[in-house]
Coordinates of C-alpha atoms in Angstrom, one line a residue:
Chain W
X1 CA 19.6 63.8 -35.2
X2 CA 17.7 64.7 -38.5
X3 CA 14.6 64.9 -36.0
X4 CA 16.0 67.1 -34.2
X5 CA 16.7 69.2 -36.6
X6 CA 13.3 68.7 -38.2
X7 CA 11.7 70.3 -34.9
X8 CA 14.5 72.8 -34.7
X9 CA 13.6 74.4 -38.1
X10 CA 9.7 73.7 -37.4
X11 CA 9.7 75.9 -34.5
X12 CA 11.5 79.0 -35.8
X13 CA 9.4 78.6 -39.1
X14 CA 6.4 78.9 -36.8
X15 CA 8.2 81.5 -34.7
X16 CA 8.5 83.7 -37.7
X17 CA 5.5 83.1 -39.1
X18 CA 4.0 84.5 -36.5
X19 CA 6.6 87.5 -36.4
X20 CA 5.1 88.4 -39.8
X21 CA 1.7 88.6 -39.0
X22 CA 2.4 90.6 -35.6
X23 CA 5.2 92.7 -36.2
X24 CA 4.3 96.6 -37.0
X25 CA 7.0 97.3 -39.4
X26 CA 6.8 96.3 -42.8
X27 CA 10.4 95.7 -44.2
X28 CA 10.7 93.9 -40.7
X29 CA 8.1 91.7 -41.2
X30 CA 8.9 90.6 -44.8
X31 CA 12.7 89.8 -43.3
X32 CA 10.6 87.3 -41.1
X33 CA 8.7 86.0 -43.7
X34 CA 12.2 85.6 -45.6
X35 CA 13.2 83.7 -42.5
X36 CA 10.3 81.7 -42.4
X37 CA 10.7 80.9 -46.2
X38 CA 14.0 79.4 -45.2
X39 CA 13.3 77.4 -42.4
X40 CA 10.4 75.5 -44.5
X41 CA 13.3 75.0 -46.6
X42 CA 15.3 73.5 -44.0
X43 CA 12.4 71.5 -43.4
X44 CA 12.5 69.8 -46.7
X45 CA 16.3 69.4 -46.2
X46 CA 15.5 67.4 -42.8
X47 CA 12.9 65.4 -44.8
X48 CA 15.0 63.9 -47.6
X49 CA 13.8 66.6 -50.1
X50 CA 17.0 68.8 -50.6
X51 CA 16.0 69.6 -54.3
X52 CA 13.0 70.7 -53.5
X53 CA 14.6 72.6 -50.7
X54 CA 16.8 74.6 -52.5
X55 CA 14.8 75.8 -55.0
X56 CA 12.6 77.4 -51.8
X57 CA 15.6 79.2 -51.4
X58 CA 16.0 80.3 -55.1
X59 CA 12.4 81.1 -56.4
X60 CA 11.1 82.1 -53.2
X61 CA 13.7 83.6 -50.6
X62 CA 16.1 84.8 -53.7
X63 CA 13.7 85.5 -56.1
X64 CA 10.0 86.4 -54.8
X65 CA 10.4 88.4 -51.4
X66 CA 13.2 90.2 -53.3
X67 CA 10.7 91.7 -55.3
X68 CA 8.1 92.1 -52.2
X69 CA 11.3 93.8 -50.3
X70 CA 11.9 95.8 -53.5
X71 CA 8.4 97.3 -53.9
X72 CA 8.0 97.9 -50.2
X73 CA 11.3 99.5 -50.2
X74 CA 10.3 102.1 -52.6
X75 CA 7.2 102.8 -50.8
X76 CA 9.2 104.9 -47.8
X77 CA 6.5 104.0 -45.4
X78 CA 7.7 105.7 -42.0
X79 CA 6.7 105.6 -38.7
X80 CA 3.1 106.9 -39.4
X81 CA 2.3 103.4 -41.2
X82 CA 4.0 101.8 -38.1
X83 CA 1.5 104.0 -36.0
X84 CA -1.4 102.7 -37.7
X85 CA -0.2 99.0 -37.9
X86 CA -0.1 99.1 -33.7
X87 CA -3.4 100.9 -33.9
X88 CA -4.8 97.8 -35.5
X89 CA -3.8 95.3 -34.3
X90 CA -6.4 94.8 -31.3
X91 CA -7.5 91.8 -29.3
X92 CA -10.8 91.7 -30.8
X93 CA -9.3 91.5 -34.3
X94 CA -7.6 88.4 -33.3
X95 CA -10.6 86.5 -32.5
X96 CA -12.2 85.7 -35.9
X97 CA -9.0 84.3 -37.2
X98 CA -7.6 83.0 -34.4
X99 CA -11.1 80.1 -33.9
X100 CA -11.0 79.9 -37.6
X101 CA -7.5 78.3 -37.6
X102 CA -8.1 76.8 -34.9
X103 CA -11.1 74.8 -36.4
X104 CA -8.3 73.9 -39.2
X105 CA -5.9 72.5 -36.7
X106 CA -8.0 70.5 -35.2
X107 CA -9.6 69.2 -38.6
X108 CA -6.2 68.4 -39.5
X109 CA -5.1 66.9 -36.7
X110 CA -8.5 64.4 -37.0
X111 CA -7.1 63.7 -40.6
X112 CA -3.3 62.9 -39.7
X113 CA -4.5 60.5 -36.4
X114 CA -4.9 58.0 -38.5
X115 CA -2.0 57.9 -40.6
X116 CA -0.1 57.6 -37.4
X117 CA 3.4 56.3 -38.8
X118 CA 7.1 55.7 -36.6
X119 CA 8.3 55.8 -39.9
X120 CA 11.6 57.5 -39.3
X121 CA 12.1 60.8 -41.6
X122 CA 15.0 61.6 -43.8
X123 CA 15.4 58.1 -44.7
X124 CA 14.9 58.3 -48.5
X125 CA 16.4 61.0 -50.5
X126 CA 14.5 62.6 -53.3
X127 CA 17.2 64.0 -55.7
X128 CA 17.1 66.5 -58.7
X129 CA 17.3 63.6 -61.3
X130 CA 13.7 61.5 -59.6
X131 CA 12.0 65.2 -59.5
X132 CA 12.7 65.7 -63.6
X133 CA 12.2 62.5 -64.1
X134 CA 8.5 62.3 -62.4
X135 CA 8.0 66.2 -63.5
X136 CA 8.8 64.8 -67.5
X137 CA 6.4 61.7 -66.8
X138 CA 3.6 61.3 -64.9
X139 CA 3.1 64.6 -64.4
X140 CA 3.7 66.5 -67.6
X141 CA 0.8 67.8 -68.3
X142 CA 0.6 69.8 -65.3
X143 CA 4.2 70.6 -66.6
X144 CA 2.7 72.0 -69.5
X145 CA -0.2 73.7 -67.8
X146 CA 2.4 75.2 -65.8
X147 CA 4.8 76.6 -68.7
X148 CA 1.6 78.0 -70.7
X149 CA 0.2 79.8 -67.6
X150 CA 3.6 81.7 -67.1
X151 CA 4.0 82.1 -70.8
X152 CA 0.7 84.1 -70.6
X153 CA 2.1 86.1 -67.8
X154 CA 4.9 87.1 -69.8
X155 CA 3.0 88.1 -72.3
X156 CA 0.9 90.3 -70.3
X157 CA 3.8 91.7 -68.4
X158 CA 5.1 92.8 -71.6
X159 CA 2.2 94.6 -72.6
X160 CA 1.8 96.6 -69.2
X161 CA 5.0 97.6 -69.5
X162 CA 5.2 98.2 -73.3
X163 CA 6.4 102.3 -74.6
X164 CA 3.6 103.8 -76.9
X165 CA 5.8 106.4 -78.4
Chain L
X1 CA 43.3 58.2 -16.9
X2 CA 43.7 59.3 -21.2
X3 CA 41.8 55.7 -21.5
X4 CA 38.4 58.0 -21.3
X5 CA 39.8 60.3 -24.1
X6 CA 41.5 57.3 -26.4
X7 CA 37.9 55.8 -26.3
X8 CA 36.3 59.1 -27.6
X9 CA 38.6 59.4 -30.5
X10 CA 37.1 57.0 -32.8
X11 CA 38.0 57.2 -36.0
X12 CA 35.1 58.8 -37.1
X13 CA 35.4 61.8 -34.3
X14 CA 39.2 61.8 -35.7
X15 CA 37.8 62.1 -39.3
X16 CA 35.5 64.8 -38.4
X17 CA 37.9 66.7 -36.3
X18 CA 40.4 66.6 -39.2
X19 CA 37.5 67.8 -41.5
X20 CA 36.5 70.3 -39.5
X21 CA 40.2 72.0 -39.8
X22 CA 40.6 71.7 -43.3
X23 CA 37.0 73.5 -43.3
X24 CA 38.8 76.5 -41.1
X25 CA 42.4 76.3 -42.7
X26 CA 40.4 77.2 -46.4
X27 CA 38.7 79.5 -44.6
X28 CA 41.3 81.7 -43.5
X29 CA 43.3 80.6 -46.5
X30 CA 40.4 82.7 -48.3
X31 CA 39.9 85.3 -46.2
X32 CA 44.0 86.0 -46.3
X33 CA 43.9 86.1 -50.2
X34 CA 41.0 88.0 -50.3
X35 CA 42.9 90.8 -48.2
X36 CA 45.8 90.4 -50.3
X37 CA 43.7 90.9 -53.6
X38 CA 43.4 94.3 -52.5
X39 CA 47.2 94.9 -52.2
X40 CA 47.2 93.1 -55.8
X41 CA 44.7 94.9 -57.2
X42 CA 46.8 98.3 -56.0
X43 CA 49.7 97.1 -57.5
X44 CA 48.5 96.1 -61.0
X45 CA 46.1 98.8 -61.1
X46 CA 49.6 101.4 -60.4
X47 CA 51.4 98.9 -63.1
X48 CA 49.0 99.4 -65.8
X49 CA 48.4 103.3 -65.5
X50 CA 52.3 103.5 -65.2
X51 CA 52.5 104.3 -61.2
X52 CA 54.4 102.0 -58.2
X53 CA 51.6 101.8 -56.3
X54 CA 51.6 101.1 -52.5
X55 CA 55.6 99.6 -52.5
X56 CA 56.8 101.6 -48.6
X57 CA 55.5 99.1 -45.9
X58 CA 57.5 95.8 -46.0
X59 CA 59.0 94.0 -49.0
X60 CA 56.7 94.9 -52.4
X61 CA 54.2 96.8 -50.0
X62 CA 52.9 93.3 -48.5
X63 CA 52.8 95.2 -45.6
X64 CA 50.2 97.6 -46.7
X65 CA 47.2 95.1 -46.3
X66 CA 48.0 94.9 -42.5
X67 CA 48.6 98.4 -41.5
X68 CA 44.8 99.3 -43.6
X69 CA 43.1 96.2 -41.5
X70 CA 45.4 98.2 -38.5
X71 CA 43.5 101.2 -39.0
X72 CA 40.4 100.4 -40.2
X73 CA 39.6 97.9 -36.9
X74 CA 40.5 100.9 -34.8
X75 CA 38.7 103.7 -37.2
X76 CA 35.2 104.7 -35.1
X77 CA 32.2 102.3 -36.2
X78 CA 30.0 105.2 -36.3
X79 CA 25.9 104.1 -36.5
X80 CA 24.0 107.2 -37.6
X81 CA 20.9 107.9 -35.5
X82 CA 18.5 108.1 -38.4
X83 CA 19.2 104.2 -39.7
X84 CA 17.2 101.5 -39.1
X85 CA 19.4 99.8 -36.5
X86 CA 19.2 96.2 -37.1
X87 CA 19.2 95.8 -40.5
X88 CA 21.5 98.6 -40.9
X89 CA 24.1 95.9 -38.8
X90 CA 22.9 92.9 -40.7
X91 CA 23.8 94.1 -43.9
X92 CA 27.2 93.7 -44.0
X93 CA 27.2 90.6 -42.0
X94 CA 25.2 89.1 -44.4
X95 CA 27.8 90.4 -47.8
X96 CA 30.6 89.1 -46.0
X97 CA 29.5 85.5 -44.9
X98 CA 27.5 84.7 -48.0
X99 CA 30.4 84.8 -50.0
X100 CA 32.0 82.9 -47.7
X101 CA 29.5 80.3 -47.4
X102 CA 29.4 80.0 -51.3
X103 CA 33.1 78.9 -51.1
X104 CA 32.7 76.1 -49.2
X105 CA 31.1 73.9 -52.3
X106 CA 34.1 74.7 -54.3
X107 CA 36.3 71.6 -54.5
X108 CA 39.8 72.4 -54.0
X109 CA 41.9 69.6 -54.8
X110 CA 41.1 65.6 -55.1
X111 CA 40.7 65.4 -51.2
X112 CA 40.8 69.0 -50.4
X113 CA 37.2 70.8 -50.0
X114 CA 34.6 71.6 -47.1
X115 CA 31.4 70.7 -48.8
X116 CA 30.3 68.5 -51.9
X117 CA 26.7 68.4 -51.9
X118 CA 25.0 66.5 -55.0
X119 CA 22.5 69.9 -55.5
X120 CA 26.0 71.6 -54.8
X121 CA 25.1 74.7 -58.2
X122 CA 21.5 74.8 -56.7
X123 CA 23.1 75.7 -53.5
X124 CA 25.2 78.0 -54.9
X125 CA 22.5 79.6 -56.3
X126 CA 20.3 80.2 -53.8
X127 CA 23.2 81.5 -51.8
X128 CA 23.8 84.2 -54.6
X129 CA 19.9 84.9 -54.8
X130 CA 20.1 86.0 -51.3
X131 CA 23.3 88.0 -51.6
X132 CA 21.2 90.6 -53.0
X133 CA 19.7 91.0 -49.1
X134 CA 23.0 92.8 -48.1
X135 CA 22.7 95.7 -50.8
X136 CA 19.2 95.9 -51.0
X137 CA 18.9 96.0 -46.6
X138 CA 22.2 98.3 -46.8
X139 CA 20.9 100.5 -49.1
X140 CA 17.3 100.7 -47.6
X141 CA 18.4 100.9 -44.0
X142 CA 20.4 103.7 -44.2
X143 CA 18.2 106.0 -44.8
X144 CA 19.8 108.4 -47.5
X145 CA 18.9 109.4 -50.9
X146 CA 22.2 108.1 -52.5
X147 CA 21.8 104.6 -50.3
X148 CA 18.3 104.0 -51.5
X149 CA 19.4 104.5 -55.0
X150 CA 21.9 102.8 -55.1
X151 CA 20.4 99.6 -53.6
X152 CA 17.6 99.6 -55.9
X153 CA 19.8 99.9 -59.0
X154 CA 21.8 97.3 -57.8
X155 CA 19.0 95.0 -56.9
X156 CA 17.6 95.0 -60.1
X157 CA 20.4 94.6 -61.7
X158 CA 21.1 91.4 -59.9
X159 CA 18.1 90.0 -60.2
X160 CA 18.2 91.1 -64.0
X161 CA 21.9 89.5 -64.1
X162 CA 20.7 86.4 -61.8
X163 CA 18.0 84.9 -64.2
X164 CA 20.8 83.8 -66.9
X165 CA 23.9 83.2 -64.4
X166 CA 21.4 79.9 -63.9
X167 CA 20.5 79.3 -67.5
X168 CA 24.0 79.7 -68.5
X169 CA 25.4 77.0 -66.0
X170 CA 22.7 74.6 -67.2
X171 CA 24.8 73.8 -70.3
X172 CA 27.6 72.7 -67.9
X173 CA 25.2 70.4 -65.9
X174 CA 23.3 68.9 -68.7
X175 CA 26.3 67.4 -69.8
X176 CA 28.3 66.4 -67.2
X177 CA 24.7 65.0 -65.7
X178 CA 25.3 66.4 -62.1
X179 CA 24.7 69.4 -59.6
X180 CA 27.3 68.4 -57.6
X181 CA 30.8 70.3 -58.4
X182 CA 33.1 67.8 -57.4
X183 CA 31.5 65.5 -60.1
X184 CA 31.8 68.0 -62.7
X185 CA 35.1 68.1 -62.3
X186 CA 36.2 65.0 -62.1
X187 CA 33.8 64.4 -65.5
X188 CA 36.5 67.2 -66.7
X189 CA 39.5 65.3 -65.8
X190 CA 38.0 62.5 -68.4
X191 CA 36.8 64.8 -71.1
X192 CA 37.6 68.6 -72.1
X193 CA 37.7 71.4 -70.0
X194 CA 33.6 72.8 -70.4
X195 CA 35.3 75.9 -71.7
X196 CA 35.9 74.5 -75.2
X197 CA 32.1 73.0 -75.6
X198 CA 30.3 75.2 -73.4
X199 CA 32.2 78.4 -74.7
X200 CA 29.2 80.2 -75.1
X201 CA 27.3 79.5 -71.5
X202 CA 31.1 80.3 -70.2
X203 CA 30.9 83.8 -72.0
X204 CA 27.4 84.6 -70.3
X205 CA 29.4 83.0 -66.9
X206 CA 31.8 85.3 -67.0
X207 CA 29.3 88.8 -67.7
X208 CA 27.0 86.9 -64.6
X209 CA 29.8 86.2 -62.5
X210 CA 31.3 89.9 -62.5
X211 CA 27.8 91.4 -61.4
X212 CA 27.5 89.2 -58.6
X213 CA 30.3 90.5 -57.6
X214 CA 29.6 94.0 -58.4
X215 CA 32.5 95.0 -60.1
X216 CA 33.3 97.2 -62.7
X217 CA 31.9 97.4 -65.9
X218 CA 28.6 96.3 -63.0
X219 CA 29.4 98.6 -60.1
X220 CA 26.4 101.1 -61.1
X221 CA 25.2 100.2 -57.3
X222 CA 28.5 102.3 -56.3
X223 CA 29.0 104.7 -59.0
X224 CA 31.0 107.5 -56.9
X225 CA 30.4 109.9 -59.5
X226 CA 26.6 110.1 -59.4
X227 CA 25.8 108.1 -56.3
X228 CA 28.2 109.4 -53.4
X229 CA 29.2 105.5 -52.8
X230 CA 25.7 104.1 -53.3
X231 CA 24.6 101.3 -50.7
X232 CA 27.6 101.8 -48.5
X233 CA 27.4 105.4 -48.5
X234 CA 26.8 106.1 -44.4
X235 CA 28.8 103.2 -43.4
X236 CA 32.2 103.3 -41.5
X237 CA 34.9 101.3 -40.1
X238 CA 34.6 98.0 -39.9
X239 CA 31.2 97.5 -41.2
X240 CA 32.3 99.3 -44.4
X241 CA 34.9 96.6 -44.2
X242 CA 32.9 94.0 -44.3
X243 CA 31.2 95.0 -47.6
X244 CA 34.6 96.0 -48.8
X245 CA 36.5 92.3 -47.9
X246 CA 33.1 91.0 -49.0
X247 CA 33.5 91.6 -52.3
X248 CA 37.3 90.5 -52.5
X249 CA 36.1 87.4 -50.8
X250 CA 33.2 87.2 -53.8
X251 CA 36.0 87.7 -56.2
X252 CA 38.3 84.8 -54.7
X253 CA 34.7 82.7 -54.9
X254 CA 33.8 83.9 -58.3
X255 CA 37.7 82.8 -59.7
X256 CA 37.3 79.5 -57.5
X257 CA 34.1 78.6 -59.4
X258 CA 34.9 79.5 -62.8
X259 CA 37.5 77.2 -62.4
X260 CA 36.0 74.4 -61.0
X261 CA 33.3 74.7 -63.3
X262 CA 35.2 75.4 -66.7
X263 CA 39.2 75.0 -66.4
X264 CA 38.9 71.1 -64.8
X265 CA 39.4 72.7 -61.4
X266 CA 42.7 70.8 -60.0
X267 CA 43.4 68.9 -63.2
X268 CA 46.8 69.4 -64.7
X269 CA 46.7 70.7 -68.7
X270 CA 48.6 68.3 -71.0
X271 CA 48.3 65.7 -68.5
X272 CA 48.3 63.0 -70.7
X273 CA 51.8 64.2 -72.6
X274 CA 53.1 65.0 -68.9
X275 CA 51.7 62.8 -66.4
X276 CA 54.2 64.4 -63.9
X277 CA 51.9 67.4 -64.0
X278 CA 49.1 65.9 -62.2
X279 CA 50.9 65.7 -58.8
X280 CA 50.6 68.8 -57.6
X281 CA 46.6 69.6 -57.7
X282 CA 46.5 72.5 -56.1
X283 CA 49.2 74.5 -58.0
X284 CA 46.9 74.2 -60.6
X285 CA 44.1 75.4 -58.8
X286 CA 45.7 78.5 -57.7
X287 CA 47.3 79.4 -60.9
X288 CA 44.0 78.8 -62.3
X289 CA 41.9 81.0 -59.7
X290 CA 45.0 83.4 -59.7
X291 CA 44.7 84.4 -63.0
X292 CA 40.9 85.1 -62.6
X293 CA 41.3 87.0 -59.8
X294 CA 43.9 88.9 -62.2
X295 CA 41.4 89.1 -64.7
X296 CA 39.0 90.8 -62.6
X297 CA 41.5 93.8 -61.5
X298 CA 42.4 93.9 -65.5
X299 CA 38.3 94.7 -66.3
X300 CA 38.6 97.4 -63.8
X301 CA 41.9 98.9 -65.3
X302 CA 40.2 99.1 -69.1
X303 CA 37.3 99.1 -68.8
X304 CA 34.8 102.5 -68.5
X305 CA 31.6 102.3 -66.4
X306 CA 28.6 101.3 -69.5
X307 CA 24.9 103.3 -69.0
X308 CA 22.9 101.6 -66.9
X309 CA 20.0 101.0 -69.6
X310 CA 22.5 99.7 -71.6
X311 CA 23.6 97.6 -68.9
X312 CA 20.2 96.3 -68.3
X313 CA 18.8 96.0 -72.2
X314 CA 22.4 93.9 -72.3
X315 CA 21.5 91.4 -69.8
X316 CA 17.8 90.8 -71.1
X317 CA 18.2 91.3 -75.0
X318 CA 21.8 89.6 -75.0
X319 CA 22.8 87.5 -72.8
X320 CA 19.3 85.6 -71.5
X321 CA 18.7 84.7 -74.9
X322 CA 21.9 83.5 -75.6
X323 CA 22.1 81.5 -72.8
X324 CA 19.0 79.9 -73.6
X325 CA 20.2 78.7 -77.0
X326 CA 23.4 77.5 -75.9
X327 CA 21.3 75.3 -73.0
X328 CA 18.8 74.2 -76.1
X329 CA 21.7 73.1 -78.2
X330 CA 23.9 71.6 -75.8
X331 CA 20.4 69.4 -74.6
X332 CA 19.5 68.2 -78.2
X333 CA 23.5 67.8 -79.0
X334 CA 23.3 65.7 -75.5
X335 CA 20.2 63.5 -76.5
X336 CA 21.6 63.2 -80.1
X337 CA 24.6 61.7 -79.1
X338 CA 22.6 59.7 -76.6
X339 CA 21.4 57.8 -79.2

C-alpha cells in the first residue's frame, strides 16, 4: 500500500518535472513545479519522513515558489514571451542535456546496484522530536553554519532595501 | 447469500466505514454553519448599526441563506474571454477546499474528529502557506488591473502575516511538547487553558488568524473602495461563491483552531467544581467556536480598514518580534522548570 503510493507520487513528480522544463508558459510552469514540489513531499510522507515532508510544503511550496509566482506575476509576460519559449525549444537543444543526464542516470544506477535492499519502505517513522534532536546534536554545527549564513542574508536584504532620505 | 457481505464487514472495514461518515457528517456540519455565518453575520451586523437585517424569509430570516445559495447556483457563471482559463477555474477551487482540508485536524470532541496527525500544526501550516495560491492565481488570472493588485497586496500580506502565525504557535507547542492537536488538548484538560500562559503568542494568534482569513481590519486584498473587489473582481456566480463560502468556511476553521489550541477545545470550564459539565464535550466546543465566529463579525462591525503600510510595518515591527520573545521565554521558562 505505502509502495504504491510511493510510485504513485514518484511518477507525477517526474511527470511535472518534466511539465516545467517543457511547458511555454511561465506562471504555468512554476504551478508544475509547485506540483512537483508537493509530490516529493508526498514522497517523504510514503517514506517514513512526514516531518521532513511537511516542511517541503511550508518553506518550499508555501513559502519559496510563492515568491517565484509573485515576481513572475508582476512581470506581465504575454504571449510574445510564450512565442519565443516555443521558438526555443528545438530538437537540437534537447540533445546536449538530454545524454548528459542520461550519463547521470546511468552513473547512478551503477551506484544504487549494489545497495540492492527488499527492505520494505515506510517502516520507521522519523518524527519532529528525532529531527531536533539530531539537528541540536550531531549536527549542530551545520546548524550553526546554517543560522549565520541566513543571518547574513538578512542583513544584506536590509541594506538593498534600506531608504536614504 | 449475505454470508459473502457478513465476511467483508470486518470490524476494521466497519471501523473505517463509520470513520469515513463522521469525516462527511463534520463536513457538511461545516459547510452548513459556514453558510449560516453569513445569515449571522447579517443579523449582528443590522443589530449593531441599529437595523433588522435580513428577518422576511422563514422564522428570524433562516431562510435567507437558502434562497441566496438559490440564486446564486442558478446566476450565469460567466468566464471572461481575456482570463487565463485554467487557473482562472482553479482559483476558487483551491480557497474553498483548503479551508476545508485545514478543518479536518481540528479535534472536535474526545472521539469526534477526522484527522489527528502527530505533525497535525505543521500540516496546518503548510495548508495555509498554500492558501495564498487561490488569491494570488485569482488575482493574476484574471487579467485586470484591480485583480492584479489586489492579489499582490494580499499575497504579501500573507506571507508578511504567515512568518509569525508559525512563531506565535511555537509557544503553544514548546510546552505542551507536541504537533499533534489532539495532544494539546488533552495536555489542556490537565493544565490551564494556553490562553492564560501563552497570552501573548494568543494575541499575535488572533492578528495571524484574521489575515488568513482576510477579514477586516486585513481585507486590503478586497478594499471596494480603491480596488473594485480586488482578486475576485471578474468573477461570478458560483465561482465567486466559492471564494465567498471560502472564507466563512476559513472563519468556522480559524474559531475551530483557536479553540482547540487555546480554550482546551471540548473541555468543560470549572470542571473540577462541576464535574457534571464535562459530559457534554461538544457543547463546549461550539459555544467556544461560536463565540469566535461572533468575534470575527464584531471586528468587522468596529473596526475601520488601517493603511496598508501600517498594516504591514505592524506585522514586521510588532508582532514578529513579539512573537519571538514570547517563544524565547516560554523555551527558557520550559527548560527552567525542567530542571
Amino acid at each position: 500500500m505505502v509502495e504504491f503510493a510511493f510510485y504513485v507520487a514518484g511518477t507525477v513528480a517526474l511527470f511535472s518535472t518534466v511539465m516545467v522544463v517543457v511547458n511555454t508558459h511561465p506562471v504555468h510552469a512554476l504551478l508544475y513545479m509547485v506540483l512537483s514540489l508537493l509530490s516529493v513531499a508526498m514522497v517523504f510522507f510514503t517514506l517514513g519522513a512526514p516531518f521532513a515532508g511537511a516542511l517541503e510544503v511550508v518553506v518550499y511550496a508555501g513559502a519559496i515558489m510563492v515568491l517565484f509566482v509573485f515576481v513572475v506575476m508582476m512581470l506581465n509576460l504575454g504571449a510574445k514571451t510564450v512565442a519565443q519559449e516555443r521558438s526555443w525549444l528545438t530538437a537540437s537543444g534537447w540533445v546536449g542535456p538530454l545524454v548528459l543526464s542520461a550519463i547521470l542516470l546511468v552513473q547512478l544506477l551503477l551506484v544504487l546496484e549494489p545497495l540492492q535492499t527488499t527492505a520494505p519502505i515506510g517502516t520507521t517513522v522519523i518524527d519532529a522530536k528525532q529531527v531536533g534532536i539530531a539537528l541540536f546534536g550531531p549536527y549542530l554545527l551545520a546548524v550553526e553554519l546554517a543560522s549565520t549564513l541566513l543571518l547574513a542574508g538578512l542583513v544584506a536584504a536590509y541594506h538593498l532595501g534600506r531608504q536614504d532620505d | 447469500m449475505l454470508e459473502p457481505i457478513q465476511a467483508l464487514l470486518t470490524p476494521a472495514v466497519l471501523g473505517a466505514i463509520w470513520a469515513a461518515a463522521k469525516a462527511v457528517i463534520i463536513l457538511l456540519t461545516l459547510v452548513l454553519s459556514a453558510a449560516y455565518m453569513i445569515w449571522l453575520e447579517r443579523r449582528l451586523l443590522a443589530l449593531w448599526q441599529d437595523r433588522y437585517g435580513p428577518n422576511r424569509i422563514g422564522p428570524f430570516g433562516l431562510g435567507q441563506v437558502i434562497a441566496d445559495m438559490i440564486k446564486i447556483f442558478f446566476k450565469e457563471d460567466w468566464t471572461p474571454p481575456f482570463v487565463d482559463k485554467f487557473t482562472f477555474i482553479l482559483a476558487p477551487f483551491i480557497a474553498m477546499s483548503l479551508m476545508m482540508l485545514a478543518f479536518a485536524l481540528i479535534p472536535i470532541t474526545p472521539n469526534w474528529g477526522v484527522f489527528a496527525p502527530d505533525i497535525g500544526m505543521l500540516l496546518f501550516f503548510a495548508i495555509a502557506g498554500l492558501a495564498v495560491y487561490a488569491v494570488m492565481l485569482g488575482g493574476w488570472s484574471s487579467n485586470s488591473k484591480y485583480a492584479l493588485l489586489g492579489g499582490l497586496r494580499s499575497t504579501a500580506q500573507t506571507i508578511s502575516y504567515e512568518v509569525f502565525m508559525g512563531v506565535s504557535l511555537m509557544g503553544v507547542v514548546i510546552q505542551a511538547g507536541t504537533f499533534n492537536l489532539r495532544e494539546i488538548v488533552l495536555y489542556q484538560e490537565q493544565h490551564l487553558w494556553f490562553v492564560l500562559p501563552q497570552f501573548f503568542g494568543f494575541l499575535v494568534w488572533c492578528l495571524a488568524g484574521v489575515a488568513v482569513t482576510h477579514r477586516t481590519p486585513f481585507d486590503l486584498p478586497e478594499a471596494e473602495s480603491e480596488l473594485a473587489a480586488g482578486y475576485h473582481t471578474e468573477y461570478s456566480g458560483m465561482k465567486f461563491g466559492m471564494f465567498f463560502v471560502g472564507e466563512y468556511v476559513g472563519i468556522v476553521m480559524v474559531s475551530g483552531l483557536t479553540t482547540a489550541l487555546f480554550f482546551g477545545g471540548w473541555d468543560a470550564p470549572f470542571s473540577s467544581v462541576f464535574p457534571a459539565l464535562k459530559t457534554v464535550p461538544f457543547l463546549w466546543f461550539a459555544i467556544k467556536c461560536f463565540l469566535f465566529m461572533s468575534s470575527f463579525i464584531l471586528l468587522r462591525a468596529a473596526l475601520p480598514r488601517p493603511r496598508y503600510d501600517h498594516m504591514m510595518s505592524f506585522a514586521w515591527k510588532i508582532c514578529l518580534p513579539l512573537s519571538l520573545v514570547n517563544m524565547l521565554v516560554t523555551a527558557g521558562f520550559v527548560l527552567w522548570a525542567g530542571n
